[in-house]
Coordinates of C-alpha atoms in Angstrom, one line a residue:
Chain A
X1 CA 26.6 20.1 -4.8
X2 CA 25.3 18.3 -1.8
X3 CA 27.8 16.1 0.1
X4 CA 26.5 13.3 2.3
X5 CA 27.2 9.9 3.7
X6 CA 25.0 6.8 3.2
X7 CA 25.5 4.2 5.9
X8 CA 24.1 0.7 5.7
X9 CA 24.2 -1.1 9.0
X10 CA 24.2 -4.9 8.6
X11 CA 24.5 -7.7 11.0
X12 CA 28.1 -8.5 9.9
X13 CA 29.5 -5.2 8.6
X14 CA 28.5 -1.6 8.1
X15 CA 28.9 -0.2 4.6
X16 CA 29.6 3.5 4.3
X17 CA 29.4 5.5 1.1
X18 CA 30.5 9.1 0.6
X19 CA 28.5 10.9 -2.1
X20 CA 28.8 14.2 -3.9
X21 CA 25.5 14.9 -5.6
X22 CA 24.3 11.6 -7.1
X23 CA 27.8 10.2 -7.4
X24 CA 29.3 7.6 -5.1
X25 CA 32.8 8.9 -4.6
X26 CA 34.1 6.3 -2.2
X27 CA 33.0 3.4 -0.1
X28 CA 34.5 1.6 2.9
X29 CA 33.4 -0.9 5.5
X30 CA 33.6 -1.4 9.3
X31 CA 32.9 -4.6 11.1
X32 CA 29.6 -4.6 13.2
X33 CA 30.5 -4.9 16.8
X34 CA 27.7 -6.8 18.5
X35 CA 29.1 -6.6 22.1
X36 CA 27.1 -4.7 24.7
X37 CA 23.9 -4.8 22.5
X38 CA 25.6 -2.9 19.7
X39 CA 26.7 0.0 21.9
X40 CA 29.9 0.6 20.0
X41 CA 28.6 0.4 16.4
X42 CA 27.9 4.1 16.0
X43 CA 31.1 5.1 17.6
X44 CA 33.0 2.8 15.2
X45 CA 31.1 4.3 12.2
X46 CA 31.8 7.9 13.3
X47 CA 35.5 7.2 13.9
X48 CA 35.8 5.6 10.4
X49 CA 34.1 8.6 8.9
X50 CA 36.4 11.0 10.7
X51 CA 39.5 9.0 9.6
X52 CA 38.2 8.9 6.0
X53 CA 37.5 12.6 6.0
X54 CA 40.9 13.6 7.3
X55 CA 42.7 11.3 4.8
X56 CA 40.7 12.7 1.9
X57 CA 40.7 16.4 3.0
X58 CA 36.9 16.4 3.4
X59 CA 35.6 19.0 5.9
X60 CA 32.8 17.4 7.9
X61 CA 31.4 20.9 8.7
X62 CA 30.4 21.0 5.0
X63 CA 28.5 17.7 5.0
X64 CA 24.7 18.0 4.3
X65 CA 23.7 15.0 6.3
X66 CA 24.1 11.3 7.2
X67 CA 21.5 8.7 6.2
X68 CA 21.4 5.3 8.0
X69 CA 19.8 2.1 6.9
X70 CA 19.3 -0.3 9.9
X71 CA 17.9 -3.8 10.1
X72 CA 14.7 -3.0 12.1
X73 CA 11.6 -0.8 12.2
X74 CA 12.0 2.9 12.7
X75 CA 9.4 5.2 14.3
X76 CA 10.0 8.9 14.4
X77 CA 13.7 8.5 13.5
X78 CA 14.2 6.1 16.5
X79 CA 15.1 2.4 16.0
X80 CA 12.3 0.3 17.7
X81 CA 14.3 -2.9 17.8
X82 CA 17.1 -4.7 15.9
X83 CA 17.2 -8.3 16.9
X84 CA 20.4 -9.0 14.9
X85 CA 22.3 -6.2 16.7
X86 CA 20.7 -5.7 20.1
X87 CA 19.4 -2.1 19.7
X88 CA 16.0 -1.4 21.5
X89 CA 14.4 2.0 21.3
X90 CA 17.8 3.3 20.2
X91 CA 18.5 6.9 19.2
X92 CA 21.2 6.6 16.5
X93 CA 21.2 10.4 15.9
X94 CA 21.9 11.2 19.5
X95 CA 24.7 8.7 19.7
X96 CA 26.2 9.8 16.4
X97 CA 26.2 13.4 17.5
X98 CA 28.5 12.6 20.4
X99 CA 31.2 12.2 17.7
X100 CA 30.1 14.1 14.7
X101 CA 27.8 17.2 14.9
X102 CA 24.9 17.2 12.4
X103 CA 21.2 18.0 12.6
X104 CA 20.6 16.0 9.5
X105 CA 20.9 12.4 10.7
X106 CA 18.0 10.4 9.2
X107 CA 17.1 6.7 9.6
X108 CA 15.1 4.1 7.7
X109 CA 14.8 0.4 7.6
X110 CA 17.4 -1.5 5.6
X111 CA 15.0 -2.9 3.0
X112 CA 13.4 0.6 2.8
X113 CA 16.8 2.3 2.0
X114 CA 17.5 -0.4 -0.6
X115 CA 14.2 0.5 -2.2
X116 CA 15.2 4.2 -2.1
X117 CA 18.5 3.2 -3.7
X118 CA 16.9 1.3 -6.5
X119 CA 14.5 4.3 -7.0
X120 CA 17.4 6.6 -7.3
X121 CA 19.0 4.2 -9.9
X122 CA 15.9 4.6 -12.0
X123 CA 15.7 8.4 -11.8
X124 CA 15.8 8.7 -15.6
X125 CA 12.5 6.9 -15.8
X126 CA 10.5 9.6 -14.1
X127 CA 8.8 7.1 -11.8
X128 CA 7.0 8.5 -8.8
X129 CA 5.9 5.2 -7.1
X130 CA 8.0 2.1 -6.7
X131 CA 7.6 -1.2 -4.9
X132 CA 10.8 -3.1 -4.1
X133 CA 11.1 -6.7 -2.9
X134 CA 14.3 -8.2 -1.5
X135 CA 14.4 -12.0 -1.7
X136 CA 17.2 -13.2 0.6
X137 CA 17.2 -15.3 3.8
X138 CA 13.9 -13.6 4.4
X139 CA 11.7 -11.4 2.2
X140 CA 11.7 -7.7 2.8
X141 CA 10.5 -4.7 0.9
X142 CA 10.2 -1.0 0.6
X143 CA 7.7 1.4 -0.9
X144 CA 8.2 4.8 -2.5
X145 CA 5.0 6.9 -2.9
X146 CA 5.3 10.2 -4.7
X147 CA 9.1 9.9 -4.6
X148 CA 9.1 9.5 -0.8
X149 CA 9.9 6.4 1.2
X150 CA 6.9 5.5 3.4
X151 CA 7.4 4.2 6.9
X152 CA 3.9 3.5 8.2
X153 CA 2.4 3.8 11.7
X154 CA 4.7 1.2 13.3
X155 CA 7.7 1.5 10.9
X156 CA 6.3 -1.5 9.1
X157 CA 5.4 -0.3 5.7
X158 CA 6.9 -2.5 3.0
X159 CA 7.0 -5.7 5.2
X160 CA 6.0 -7.5 2.0
X161 CA 7.4 -10.8 3.2
X162 CA 4.6 -11.0 5.7
X163 CA 1.6 -10.8 3.4
X164 CA -0.5 -13.9 4.0
X165 CA -0.6 -15.7 0.6
X166 CA -0.7 -19.5 1.2
X167 CA -3.6 -21.0 3.1
X168 CA -3.4 -24.7 2.3
X169 CA -0.4 -26.6 3.9
X170 CA 0.9 -23.2 5.1
X171 CA 4.3 -23.3 6.8
X172 CA 5.0 -21.5 10.0
X173 CA 6.7 -18.1 9.5
X174 CA 9.3 -16.6 11.7
X175 CA 6.9 -13.7 12.4
X176 CA 4.6 -16.0 14.3
X177 CA 2.0 -16.2 11.6
X178 CA 1.5 -18.9 8.8
X179 CA 1.7 -18.9 5.1
X180 CA 3.4 -15.6 4.7
X181 CA 5.1 -14.8 1.4
X182 CA 8.4 -15.3 3.1
X183 CA 7.6 -19.0 3.7
X184 CA 7.5 -19.7 0.0
X185 CA 9.6 -16.9 -1.6
X186 CA 12.7 -16.5 0.6
X187 CA 15.9 -18.5 -0.1
X188 CA 15.0 -20.5 3.0
X189 CA 11.4 -20.9 2.0
X190 CA 12.4 -22.1 -1.5
X191 CA 14.7 -24.8 -0.1
X192 CA 12.1 -25.8 2.5
X193 CA 9.3 -26.1 -0.1
X194 CA 11.6 -28.1 -2.4
X195 CA 12.4 -30.5 0.4
X196 CA 8.7 -30.9 1.2
X197 CA 7.9 -31.6 -2.5
X198 CA 10.8 -34.1 -2.8
X199 CA 9.6 -35.9 0.3
X200 CA 6.0 -36.1 -1.0
X201 CA 6.8 -37.5 -4.4
X202 CA 9.0 -40.0 -6.2
X203 CA 9.6 -37.9 -9.2
X204 CA 13.3 -37.9 -10.4
X205 CA 15.1 -34.6 -9.5
X206 CA 18.7 -33.6 -9.6
X207 CA 18.0 -31.9 -6.3
X208 CA 17.9 -35.4 -4.7
X209 CA 21.6 -35.9 -5.6
X210 CA 22.7 -32.9 -3.4
X211 CA 22.9 -33.2 0.3
X212 CA 22.4 -29.5 1.0
X213 CA 21.0 -27.6 -1.9
X214 CA 20.4 -23.8 -2.1
X215 CA 17.7 -21.6 -3.7
X216 CA 20.2 -21.0 -6.5
X217 CA 20.4 -24.8 -7.1
X218 CA 16.6 -24.9 -7.3
X219 CA 16.5 -22.1 -9.9
X220 CA 19.4 -23.7 -11.9
X221 CA 17.6 -27.0 -11.9
X222 CA 14.3 -25.3 -13.0
X223 CA 16.2 -23.7 -15.9
X224 CA 17.1 -27.1 -17.3
X225 CA 13.6 -28.5 -16.8
X226 CA 13.8 -30.4 -13.5
X227 CA 10.1 -31.0 -12.6
X228 CA 10.3 -30.6 -8.9
X229 CA 12.4 -27.5 -9.1
X230 CA 10.1 -26.1 -11.7
X231 CA 7.1 -26.6 -9.4
X232 CA 8.9 -24.8 -6.6
X233 CA 9.8 -21.9 -8.8
X234 CA 6.3 -21.7 -10.3
X235 CA 4.8 -21.7 -6.8
X236 CA 7.1 -19.0 -5.6
X237 CA 6.4 -16.8 -8.6
X238 CA 2.6 -17.4 -8.3
X239 CA 2.6 -16.2 -4.7
X240 CA 4.9 -13.2 -5.5
X241 CA 2.3 -12.4 -8.3
X242 CA -0.7 -12.7 -6.0
X243 CA 1.1 -10.5 -3.4
X244 CA 1.9 -8.0 -6.2
X245 CA -1.7 -7.9 -7.4
X246 CA -2.7 -7.1 -3.8
X247 CA 0.0 -4.4 -3.6
X248 CA -1.0 -2.9 -7.0
X249 CA -4.6 -2.6 -5.8
X250 CA -3.3 -0.8 -2.7
X251 CA -0.7 1.6 -3.9
X252 CA -0.7 1.3 -7.8
X253 CA 3.0 1.6 -8.4
X254 CA 4.8 2.6 -11.6
X255 CA 7.1 -0.4 -11.3
X256 CA 7.9 -3.5 -9.2
X257 CA 11.6 -4.1 -8.5
X258 CA 12.8 -7.6 -7.5
X259 CA 16.1 -7.7 -5.6
X260 CA 18.1 -9.7 -3.1
X261 CA 20.2 -12.8 -3.6
X262 CA 17.3 -14.9 -5.1
X263 CA 16.7 -12.3 -7.8
X264 CA 20.1 -13.3 -9.3
X265 CA 18.1 -16.0 -11.0
X266 CA 17.2 -13.3 -13.5
X267 CA 14.7 -13.5 -16.3
X268 CA 13.1 -16.8 -15.2
X269 CA 12.0 -15.0 -12.1
X270 CA 10.7 -11.9 -13.9
X271 CA 9.0 -13.9 -16.6
X272 CA 7.3 -16.4 -14.3
X273 CA 6.0 -13.7 -11.9
X274 CA 4.7 -11.7 -14.8
X275 CA 2.8 -14.7 -16.2
X276 CA 0.9 -15.2 -13.0
X277 CA 0.5 -11.5 -12.2
X278 CA -1.5 -10.8 -15.4
X279 CA -3.8 -13.7 -14.4
X280 CA -4.6 -12.3 -10.9
X281 CA -4.4 -8.5 -11.3
X282 CA -7.1 -6.0 -12.3
X283 CA -6.9 -4.9 -15.9
X284 CA -5.9 -1.3 -15.0
X285 CA -2.6 -2.6 -13.5
X286 CA -1.7 -5.4 -16.0
X287 CA 1.0 -3.4 -17.8
X288 CA 2.9 -2.4 -14.6
X289 CA 6.5 -3.6 -15.3
X290 CA 8.6 -6.0 -13.2
X291 CA 12.3 -5.3 -13.3
X292 CA 15.4 -6.7 -11.6
X293 CA 17.2 -4.6 -9.1
X294 CA 20.4 -2.9 -10.4
X295 CA 22.5 -1.9 -7.5
X296 CA 23.2 -5.2 -5.7
X297 CA 24.9 -4.7 -2.4
X298 CA 25.3 -1.0 -2.9
X299 CA 21.5 -0.3 -2.9
X300 CA 21.7 0.4 0.9
X301 CA 24.3 3.1 0.8
X302 CA 22.7 4.8 -2.2
X303 CA 19.3 4.7 -0.5
X304 CA 20.6 5.9 2.9
X305 CA 22.2 8.8 1.1
X306 CA 19.0 9.4 -0.8
X307 CA 17.3 10.0 2.6
X308 CA 19.4 13.2 2.8
X309 CA 18.5 14.4 -0.7
X310 CA 14.9 14.9 0.0
Chain B
X1 CA -10.6 31.2 7.4
X2 CA -10.5 29.1 4.2
X3 CA -13.7 29.0 2.2
X4 CA -14.3 26.1 -0.2
X5 CA -16.7 23.9 -2.0
X6 CA -16.6 20.1 -1.8
X7 CA -18.4 18.5 -4.8
X8 CA -19.2 14.7 -4.8
X9 CA -20.3 13.7 -8.3
X10 CA -22.4 10.5 -8.3
X11 CA -24.2 8.6 -10.9
X12 CA -27.7 9.9 -9.8
X13 CA -26.9 13.2 -8.1
X14 CA -24.1 15.6 -7.4
X15 CA -23.8 16.6 -3.7
X16 CA -22.3 20.0 -3.1
X17 CA -21.1 21.3 0.3
X18 CA -20.0 24.8 1.2
X19 CA -17.3 24.9 3.9
X20 CA -15.8 27.6 6.0
X21 CA -12.6 26.2 7.7
X22 CA -13.6 22.7 8.9
X23 CA -17.3 23.5 9.1
X24 CA -19.9 22.4 6.6
X25 CA -22.1 25.5 6.4
X26 CA -24.6 24.3 3.8
X27 CA -25.2 21.5 1.4
X28 CA -27.3 21.1 -1.7
X29 CA -27.8 18.7 -4.6
X30 CA -28.2 18.8 -8.3
X31 CA -29.3 15.9 -10.5
X32 CA -26.6 14.2 -12.6
X33 CA -27.4 14.8 -16.3
X34 CA -26.1 11.8 -18.2
X35 CA -27.1 13.1 -21.6
X36 CA -24.3 13.7 -24.2
X37 CA -21.8 11.7 -22.1
X38 CA -22.2 13.9 -19.1
X39 CA -21.4 17.1 -21.0
X40 CA -23.8 19.3 -18.9
X41 CA -22.9 18.0 -15.4
X42 CA -20.2 20.6 -14.7
X43 CA -22.2 23.4 -16.1
X44 CA -25.2 22.4 -13.9
X45 CA -22.9 22.2 -10.8
X46 CA -21.4 25.7 -11.6
X47 CA -24.8 27.3 -12.1
X48 CA -26.0 25.8 -8.8
X49 CA -23.0 27.2 -7.0
X50 CA -23.5 30.6 -8.6
X51 CA -27.1 30.6 -7.6
X52 CA -26.3 29.4 -4.0
X53 CA -23.6 32.1 -3.7
X54 CA -25.8 34.9 -4.9
X55 CA -28.6 33.8 -2.5
X56 CA -26.2 33.7 0.4
X57 CA -24.1 36.8 -0.3
X58 CA -21.0 34.7 -0.8
X59 CA -18.4 36.3 -3.1
X60 CA -17.0 33.6 -5.3
X61 CA -13.8 35.7 -5.8
X62 CA -13.0 34.9 -2.2
X63 CA -13.3 31.1 -2.5
X64 CA -10.0 29.2 -2.0
X65 CA -10.9 26.3 -4.2
X66 CA -13.2 23.6 -5.4
X67 CA -12.6 19.9 -4.7
X68 CA -14.3 17.2 -6.8
X69 CA -14.9 13.6 -6.1
X70 CA -15.7 11.6 -9.3
X71 CA -16.6 7.9 -9.9
X72 CA -13.5 7.0 -11.9
X73 CA -9.7 7.1 -11.9
X74 CA -7.9 10.4 -12.0
X75 CA -4.4 10.9 -13.4
X76 CA -2.8 14.3 -13.2
X77 CA -6.1 15.9 -12.3
X78 CA -7.8 14.6 -15.4
X79 CA -10.6 12.0 -15.3
X80 CA -9.4 8.9 -17.2
X81 CA -12.9 7.4 -17.6
X82 CA -16.2 7.3 -15.7
X83 CA -18.3 4.4 -17.1
X84 CA -21.4 5.6 -15.1
X85 CA -21.4 9.1 -16.5
X86 CA -19.7 8.9 -19.9
X87 CA -16.6 11.0 -19.3
X88 CA -13.4 9.9 -21.0
X89 CA -10.1 11.8 -20.6
X90 CA -12.2 14.6 -19.2
X91 CA -10.8 17.9 -17.9
X92 CA -13.2 18.9 -15.2
X93 CA -11.1 22.0 -14.2
X94 CA -11.1 23.4 -17.7
X95 CA -14.9 22.9 -18.1
X96 CA -15.6 24.4 -14.6
X97 CA -13.5 27.4 -15.4
X98 CA -15.8 28.3 -18.3
X99 CA -18.3 29.3 -15.6
X100 CA -16.4 30.0 -12.4
X101 CA -12.7 31.1 -12.4
X102 CA -10.4 29.3 -10.0
X103 CA -6.9 28.0 -10.3
X104 CA -7.6 25.6 -7.4
X105 CA -9.9 23.0 -8.9
X106 CA -8.7 19.6 -7.6
X107 CA -10.0 16.1 -8.4
X108 CA -9.9 12.7 -6.8
X109 CA -11.7 9.4 -7.1
X110 CA -15.0 9.2 -5.1
X111 CA -13.9 6.4 -2.8
X112 CA -10.6 8.4 -2.3
X113 CA -12.5 11.6 -1.3
X114 CA -14.7 9.5 1.1
X115 CA -11.4 8.3 2.6
X116 CA -10.2 11.9 2.9
X117 CA -13.5 12.8 4.5
X118 CA -13.3 10.1 7.1
X119 CA -9.7 11.1 7.8
X120 CA -10.8 14.6 8.4
X121 CA -13.5 13.3 10.8
X122 CA -10.8 11.6 12.8
X123 CA -8.5 14.7 13.0
X124 CA -8.5 14.7 16.8
X125 CA -6.8 11.2 16.8
X126 CA -3.6 12.5 15.2
X127 CA -3.6 9.7 12.7
X128 CA -1.2 10.1 9.7
X129 CA -2.1 6.9 7.7
X130 CA -5.6 5.6 7.1
X131 CA -7.1 2.8 5.0
X132 CA -10.7 3.2 4.1
X133 CA -13.0 0.6 2.6
X134 CA -16.4 1.3 1.2
X135 CA -18.7 -1.8 1.0
X136 CA -21.6 -0.9 -1.3
X137 CA -22.7 -2.3 -4.7
X138 CA -19.0 -2.8 -5.3
X139 CA -16.0 -2.5 -2.9
X140 CA -13.9 0.6 -3.2
X141 CA -11.3 2.2 -1.0
X142 CA -8.9 5.1 -0.4
X143 CA -5.6 5.4 1.3
X144 CA -4.1 8.3 3.2
X145 CA -0.3 8.3 3.7
X146 CA 1.3 10.9 5.8
X147 CA -2.0 12.9 5.8
X148 CA -2.2 12.9 2.0
X149 CA -4.5 10.9 -0.3
X150 CA -2.5 8.8 -2.6
X151 CA -3.5 8.2 -6.2
X152 CA -1.0 5.8 -7.7
X153 CA 0.5 5.6 -11.2
X154 CA -2.8 4.9 -13.0
X155 CA -5.1 6.6 -10.5
X156 CA -5.8 3.2 -9.1
X157 CA -4.4 3.4 -5.5
X158 CA -7.0 2.1 -3.0
X159 CA -8.8 -0.2 -5.5
X160 CA -9.1 -2.6 -2.5
X161 CA -12.1 -4.4 -4.0
X162 CA -9.8 -5.9 -6.6
X163 CA -7.4 -7.6 -4.4
X164 CA -7.3 -11.3 -5.3
X165 CA -8.4 -13.2 -2.1
X166 CA -10.5 -16.2 -3.0
X167 CA -8.8 -18.9 -5.1
X168 CA -11.1 -21.9 -4.7
X169 CA -14.6 -21.6 -6.4
X170 CA -13.7 -18.0 -7.2
X171 CA -16.5 -16.0 -8.8
X172 CA -16.0 -13.8 -11.8
X173 CA -15.5 -10.1 -11.0
X174 CA -16.7 -7.1 -13.0
X175 CA -13.1 -6.1 -13.4
X176 CA -12.4 -9.1 -15.6
X177 CA -10.5 -11.0 -13.0
X178 CA -11.7 -13.7 -10.5
X179 CA -12.0 -14.0 -6.8
X180 CA -11.5 -10.3 -6.1
X181 CA -12.5 -9.1 -2.6
X182 CA -15.5 -7.4 -4.3
X183 CA -16.9 -10.8 -5.3
X184 CA -17.4 -11.8 -1.6
X185 CA -17.6 -8.5 0.3
X186 CA -19.8 -6.2 -1.8
X187 CA -23.5 -6.1 -1.2
X188 CA -23.9 -7.9 -4.5
X189 CA -21.2 -10.4 -3.6
X190 CA -22.7 -11.2 -0.2
X191 CA -26.1 -11.9 -1.8
X192 CA -24.5 -14.0 -4.6
X193 CA -22.4 -16.0 -2.1
X194 CA -25.5 -16.6 0.1
X195 CA -27.5 -17.8 -2.9
X196 CA -24.7 -20.2 -3.8
X197 CA -24.5 -21.6 -0.3
X198 CA -28.3 -22.0 -0.1
X199 CA -28.2 -23.9 -3.4
X200 CA -25.4 -26.2 -2.3
X201 CA -27.0 -27.3 1.0
X202 CA -30.3 -28.2 2.6
X203 CA -29.7 -26.4 5.8
X204 CA -32.7 -24.4 7.1
X205 CA -32.3 -20.7 6.7
X206 CA -34.7 -17.8 7.0
X207 CA -33.1 -16.5 3.7
X208 CA -35.0 -19.3 1.9
X209 CA -38.3 -17.6 2.8
X210 CA -37.5 -14.4 0.9
X211 CA -37.7 -14.2 -2.8
X212 CA -35.1 -11.4 -3.1
X213 CA -33.0 -10.8 -0.1
X214 CA -30.4 -8.1 0.4
X215 CA -27.0 -7.9 2.1
X216 CA -28.7 -6.3 5.1
X217 CA -31.1 -9.4 5.3
X218 CA -28.0 -11.6 5.4
X219 CA -26.4 -9.6 8.3
X220 CA -29.7 -9.5 10.1
X221 CA -30.1 -13.3 9.8
X222 CA -26.5 -13.8 11.0
X223 CA -27.2 -11.6 14.0
X224 CA -30.0 -14.1 15.1
X225 CA -27.8 -17.1 14.4
X226 CA -29.0 -18.3 11.0
X227 CA -26.3 -20.8 9.9
X228 CA -26.1 -20.0 6.2
X229 CA -26.1 -16.3 6.8
X230 CA -23.4 -16.7 9.5
X231 CA -21.2 -18.6 7.1
X232 CA -21.6 -15.9 4.5
X233 CA -20.7 -13.1 7.0
X234 CA -17.8 -15.2 8.4
X235 CA -16.5 -15.7 4.8
X236 CA -16.8 -12.0 4.0
X237 CA -15.0 -11.0 7.1
X238 CA -12.3 -13.6 6.7
X239 CA -11.4 -12.2 3.3
X240 CA -11.6 -8.6 4.4
X241 CA -9.2 -9.6 7.2
X242 CA -6.8 -11.3 4.7
X243 CA -7.0 -8.3 2.4
X244 CA -6.3 -6.0 5.4
X245 CA -3.3 -8.1 6.5
X246 CA -1.9 -7.6 3.0
X247 CA -2.6 -3.9 3.2
X248 CA -1.0 -3.6 6.6
X249 CA 2.2 -5.3 5.4
X250 CA 2.2 -2.8 2.5
X251 CA 1.4 0.6 4.0
X252 CA 1.1 -0.1 7.8
X253 CA -1.8 2.2 8.6
X254 CA -2.8 3.7 11.9
X255 CA -6.4 2.6 11.4
X256 CA -8.8 0.8 9.1
X257 CA -12.2 2.4 8.5
X258 CA -15.1 0.4 7.2
X259 CA -17.8 2.4 5.4
X260 CA -20.5 2.1 2.7
X261 CA -24.0 0.7 3.0
X262 CA -22.9 -2.8 4.2
X263 CA -21.0 -1.3 7.1
X264 CA -24.3 -0.3 8.6
X265 CA -24.3 -3.9 9.9
X266 CA -22.1 -2.4 12.7
X267 CA -20.3 -4.3 15.4
X268 CA -20.8 -7.7 13.9
X269 CA -18.7 -6.6 11.0
X270 CA -15.9 -5.0 13.0
X271 CA -15.7 -7.8 15.5
X272 CA -15.7 -10.6 12.9
X273 CA -13.1 -8.9 10.7
X274 CA -10.9 -8.3 13.7
X275 CA -11.2 -11.9 14.8
X276 CA -9.7 -13.1 11.5
X277 CA -7.3 -10.2 11.1
X278 CA -5.4 -11.2 14.3
X279 CA -5.0 -14.7 12.9
X280 CA -3.5 -13.6 9.6
X281 CA -1.5 -10.5 10.3
X282 CA 2.1 -10.1 11.5
X283 CA 2.5 -9.4 15.2
X284 CA 3.6 -5.9 14.7
X285 CA 0.2 -4.9 13.1
X286 CA -2.1 -6.9 15.3
X287 CA -3.3 -3.9 17.4
X288 CA -4.2 -1.7 14.4
X289 CA -7.8 -0.7 15.1
X290 CA -10.8 -1.2 12.8
X291 CA -13.5 1.4 13.1
X292 CA -16.8 2.2 11.4
X293 CA -17.0 5.2 9.1
X294 CA -18.7 8.3 10.7
X295 CA -19.8 10.6 7.9
X296 CA -22.1 8.4 5.9
X297 CA -23.2 10.1 2.7
X298 CA -21.4 13.3 3.6
X299 CA -18.0 11.7 3.5
X300 CA -17.6 12.7 -0.2
X301 CA -18.2 16.4 0.2
X302 CA -16.0 16.6 3.3
X303 CA -13.2 14.8 1.5
X304 CA -13.6 16.8 -1.7
X305 CA -13.3 20.0 0.4
X306 CA -10.3 18.4 2.2
X307 CA -8.5 18.3 -1.1
X308 CA -8.4 22.1 -1.0
X309 CA -7.1 22.2 2.6
X310 CA -3.8 20.7 1.8

């Protein structure tokens, strides 16, 4: 049975999972040290793994590999840049091998490994092609084609938050463009769009009573029929649907998975996206299902470990 | 050296190429027999190959395989449907093997094999990921990821003509949806959009002098500054650019290739698409090049043969 570690490097903490076969045996966390442009992060991870292994009688010589998810684009197994952490053209494998010897150290973007994790979680479905969205502070994504995560020419495959979808009154996006999916479908975008709609109308809304409301508040208000909140949710879902119709015409997946904090809204999100999707998509793709992500915060460690499976 | 046939099945004729290694040695054509829902097409193709082989002292026992491009979606090497020809759930390999024995009979959609052909033509560039558009009567496409043609869950990967891009005054599309790229960027779409713009304005245009003008006439008029024609071309290119920004955020290709009859317009098409593309796309993808297709009508036989290479 293959033994591997899945390591999900985040801006605040690094989650580490130890797997035997498909089974997550144990997980632990180290803090992300941002000093010196993240120079200590990999050392900290390696030391935590060495400690864990010695405490659990695991022989690191028998480990098949180490998969890493990192918050930035990867080209040829090198991190191009990680603004949150400070890495630029950073060779994680080389650094890791200073502490733990392994030829099999593989990297992918964090949203990509989350996609791989969700794909793994659906292994009984016999899907080959999956599109994963993560709706959080931003909107990310990952794409599995023929059971393999794709990375693209510049490590940018699955940057689904930066599909241009809104052309009238389009908001500026962090990426430098305008009207990207992220501006209407991220937690931040949902709150911003709600604030704009509140400002532009006099319609009653329970959102007016809160000084600082969240994307969750917007969904909760929509669930009880608040008109402004409903409009924000409908708009978000319409643009997710248009983006998905574009994605379907490009890669024709077996399934769309919606993940990230915003996806905790649940059925209202799936049902509303699906309603618009069938309006915009070609007949051939109308039945492609939308499902909620299953693994939550563990998707990254599962997916990072999955990199080693293939 | 590998020996193979690339076979491009069209609605009017079937083009057949005989290849040794990467070299097209010979090509010939048979008419497409549409009687009996296309029941004779594969027999006609096989007989033409047998005749060609016997005339050229080629031993069919030494052929590595036969690649077919067909005008319809393929799932698991079976043609789902070909409206132009009459095939439904049609097993080309089984039919072909009645006349010529080969285990290596592989199928792909016609736009997909054209994409594979153009990828082959660019082999010196060391690209791994390519997106191909064909702008003809309709708009088709094909996508190469990590040097492999992708087909998708329903054989629909690369159906780029059916990305929803136009939401105001959107025209009906043949696919049953509205505002698809095909409605503004196919030869038919370009003519329709020009007619609509002519009807809705009094602006002088040389297009008014022609009873039936073509997409080529629209491009030719735009090249000499005709205002209506320029607007039509700008609109087409803007939507191709938006579609391409969506595709870039999905699969992040090394290159976009523009092919099909409309692409004969040349630099005006590339330059205008590129102008809008840089406006709509994320920074990371701005430098992705757009190039004109190289192989013209031979793309299909090259790409069909390429199916056998891999």
